[in-house]
Structures are given as structure tokens and as C-alpha cells.
Amino acid sequence: MADELPLLLGLVLVAVAGTATVLVRDPVRQSFLLSLLGLALATVFLLLQAPDVALSQLAVGSALTPLMVLLSVRKVRRKARSERREEHE
């Protein structure tokens, strides 16, 4: 039971981070929580002795996907701002 405790804690962290990501409305906070979820999943994969999957998860789930979300949000907000400016002119 003592060897399973880290895995159990990791799975609980994955569940909490995933639920928080879905419940938060702000896309910037969602991307931060998505990164935390990626780190938690990478930890679980590492505990399950799958270091190659853990490294892939670190790269994609913790860095690239949240970065793409942030860049998309930035572009959408810029476009909305420029459209509002055009309406007022």
C-alpha cells in the first residue's frame, strides 16, 4: 500500500487539475491549469515507469498546448479590440 500512495496522490492531482480546468471560465487561467494538468499526468506516467510518455506529456501537455491556447486568446482579443475601434471611428 505504501508504494501505491504516490500514484494515488498523482491520480487525485490529475482529477483535481482536470476538474478545475473545466470549471474555470477565464481562458488564461484555463491554460495555466492545463499546464498543471500536464505536469500531473507526466508525474503519473513517470510513476507508472513510462518515462518516454512522461517526456512527451511534458513537452506537449505542459508547454505547447497551453502556449497555443494563450496565443489564440491573445489573437482573438486583439481582433475584437481592433473591431471595436473600427466601430467607434
PDB file of C-alpha atoms in Angstrom:
ATOM      1  CA  MET A   1       0.000   0.000   0.000  1.00  0.00           C
ATOM      2  CA  ALA A   2       2.862   2.400   0.737  1.00  0.00           C
ATOM      3  CA  ASP A   3       4.254   2.010  -2.823  1.00  0.00           C
ATOM      4  CA  GLU A   4       0.844   2.918  -4.282  1.00  0.00           C
ATOM      5  CA  LEU A   5       0.473   6.137  -2.279  1.00  0.00           C
ATOM      6  CA  PRO A   6       2.437   8.387  -4.715  1.00  0.00           C
ATOM      7  CA  LEU A   7       0.422   7.028  -7.639  1.00  0.00           C
ATOM      8  CA  LEU A   8      -2.832   7.591  -5.778  1.00  0.00           C
ATOM      9  CA  LEU A   9      -1.820  11.170  -4.942  1.00  0.00           C
ATOM     10  CA  GLY A  10      -0.840  11.745  -8.566  1.00  0.00           C
ATOM     11  CA  LEU A  11      -4.199  10.490  -9.800  1.00  0.00           C
ATOM     12  CA  VAL A  12      -6.022  12.703  -7.308  1.00  0.00           C
ATOM     13  CA  LEU A  13      -3.988  15.678  -8.541  1.00  0.00           C
ATOM     14  CA  VAL A  14      -4.891  14.794 -12.140  1.00  0.00           C
ATOM     15  CA  ALA A  15      -8.589  14.644 -11.219  1.00  0.00           C
ATOM     16  CA  VAL A  16      -8.463  17.959  -9.332  1.00  0.00           C
ATOM     17  CA  ALA A  17      -6.497  19.756 -12.063  1.00  0.00           C
ATOM     18  CA  GLY A  18      -8.759  18.398 -14.814  1.00  0.00           C
ATOM     19  CA  THR A  19     -11.914  19.391 -12.967  1.00  0.00           C
ATOM     20  CA  ALA A  20     -10.539  22.859 -12.186  1.00  0.00           C
ATOM     21  CA  THR A  21      -9.559  23.352 -15.832  1.00  0.00           C
ATOM     22  CA  VAL A  22     -13.094  22.615 -16.956  1.00  0.00           C
ATOM     23  CA  LEU A  23     -14.775  24.762 -14.298  1.00  0.00           C
ATOM     24  CA  VAL A  24     -12.671  27.917 -14.727  1.00  0.00           C
ATOM     25  CA  ARG A  25     -14.097  30.400 -17.247  1.00  0.00           C
ATOM     26  CA  ASP A  26     -11.060  32.613 -17.939  1.00  0.00           C
ATOM     27  CA  PRO A  27      -9.001  31.172 -20.834  1.00  0.00           C
ATOM     28  CA  VAL A  28      -5.717  32.453 -19.387  1.00  0.00           C
ATOM     29  CA  ARG A  29      -6.355  30.661 -16.099  1.00  0.00           C
ATOM     30  CA  GLN A  30      -7.502  27.603 -18.027  1.00  0.00           C
ATOM     31  CA  SER A  31      -4.187  27.466 -19.857  1.00  0.00           C
ATOM     32  CA  PHE A  32      -2.313  27.666 -16.539  1.00  0.00           C
ATOM     33  CA  LEU A  33      -4.421  24.837 -15.115  1.00  0.00           C
ATOM     34  CA  LEU A  34      -3.955  22.872 -18.334  1.00  0.00           C
ATOM     35  CA  SER A  35      -0.217  23.153 -17.828  1.00  0.00           C
ATOM     36  CA  LEU A  36      -0.611  21.935 -14.246  1.00  0.00           C
ATOM     37  CA  LEU A  37      -2.696  19.027 -15.530  1.00  0.00           C
ATOM     38  CA  GLY A  38       0.075  18.169 -18.000  1.00  0.00           C
ATOM     39  CA  LEU A  39       2.640  18.152 -15.193  1.00  0.00           C
ATOM     40  CA  ALA A  40       0.422  15.930 -13.055  1.00  0.00           C
ATOM     41  CA  LEU A  41      -0.086  13.495 -15.938  1.00  0.00           C
ATOM     42  CA  ALA A  42       3.649  13.434 -16.646  1.00  0.00           C
ATOM     43  CA  THR A  43       4.250  12.585 -12.987  1.00  0.00           C
ATOM     44  CA  VAL A  44       1.718   9.750 -13.141  1.00  0.00           C
ATOM     45  CA  PHE A  45       3.336   8.378 -16.300  1.00  0.00           C
ATOM     46  CA  LEU A  46       6.721   8.535 -14.630  1.00  0.00           C
ATOM     47  CA  LEU A  47       5.379   6.673 -11.594  1.00  0.00           C
ATOM     48  CA  LEU A  48       3.977   4.047 -13.958  1.00  0.00           C
ATOM     49  CA  GLN A  49       7.512   3.594 -15.342  1.00  0.00           C
ATOM     50  CA  ALA A  50       6.824   5.159 -18.720  1.00  0.00           C
ATOM     51  CA  PRO A  51       9.497   7.869 -18.945  1.00  0.00           C
ATOM     52  CA  ASP A  52       9.160   8.269 -22.716  1.00  0.00           C
ATOM     53  CA  VAL A  53       5.451   9.014 -22.408  1.00  0.00           C
ATOM     54  CA  ALA A  54       6.168  11.325 -19.467  1.00  0.00           C
ATOM     55  CA  LEU A  55       8.651  13.341 -21.539  1.00  0.00           C
ATOM     56  CA  SER A  56       6.181  13.616 -24.408  1.00  0.00           C
ATOM     57  CA  GLN A  57       3.499  14.735 -21.979  1.00  0.00           C
ATOM     58  CA  LEU A  58       5.828  17.359 -20.538  1.00  0.00           C
ATOM     59  CA  ALA A  59       6.557  18.783 -23.968  1.00  0.00           C
ATOM     60  CA  VAL A  60       3.055  18.702 -25.406  1.00  0.00           C
ATOM     61  CA  GLY A  61       0.701  18.813 -22.433  1.00  0.00           C
ATOM     62  CA  SER A  62       2.637  21.157 -20.184  1.00  0.00           C
ATOM     63  CA  ALA A  63       4.205  23.543 -22.673  1.00  0.00           C
ATOM     64  CA  LEU A  64       2.931  23.509 -26.252  1.00  0.00           C
ATOM     65  CA  THR A  65      -0.816  23.146 -25.755  1.00  0.00           C
ATOM     66  CA  PRO A  66      -1.127  25.878 -23.080  1.00  0.00           C
ATOM     67  CA  LEU A  67       1.094  28.128 -25.188  1.00  0.00           C
ATOM     68  CA  MET A  68      -1.162  27.615 -28.219  1.00  0.00           C
ATOM     69  CA  VAL A  69      -4.210  28.424 -26.093  1.00  0.00           C
ATOM     70  CA  LEU A  70      -2.588  31.630 -24.826  1.00  0.00           C
ATOM     71  CA  LEU A  71      -1.567  32.705 -28.325  1.00  0.00           C
ATOM     72  CA  SER A  72      -5.065  32.017 -29.653  1.00  0.00           C
ATOM     73  CA  VAL A  73      -6.684  34.001 -26.855  1.00  0.00           C
ATOM     74  CA  ARG A  74      -4.296  36.868 -27.495  1.00  0.00           C
ATOM     75  CA  LYS A  75      -5.119  36.907 -31.203  1.00  0.00           C
ATOM     76  CA  VAL A  76      -8.878  36.781 -30.609  1.00  0.00           C
ATOM     77  CA  ARG A  77      -8.702  39.593 -28.055  1.00  0.00           C
ATOM     78  CA  ARG A  78      -6.589  41.750 -30.380  1.00  0.00           C
ATOM     79  CA  LYS A  79      -9.027  41.209 -33.229  1.00  0.00           C
ATOM     80  CA  ALA A  80     -12.008  42.055 -31.011  1.00  0.00           C
ATOM     81  CA  ARG A  81     -10.234  45.200 -29.808  1.00  0.00           C
ATOM     82  CA  SER A  82      -9.456  46.337 -33.355  1.00  0.00           C
ATOM     83  CA  GLU A  83     -13.057  45.684 -34.444  1.00  0.00           C
ATOM     84  CA  ARG A  84     -14.343  47.788 -31.540  1.00  0.00           C
ATOM     85  CA  ARG A  85     -12.003  50.598 -32.548  1.00  0.00           C
ATOM     86  CA  GLU A  86     -13.275  50.468 -36.124  1.00  0.00           C
ATOM     87  CA  GLU A  87     -16.891  50.665 -34.926  1.00  0.00           C
ATOM     88  CA  HIS A  88     -16.179  53.827 -32.915  1.00  0.00           C
ATOM     89  CA  GLU A  89     -14.467  55.615 -35.809  1.00  0.00           C
TER      90      GLU A  89
END
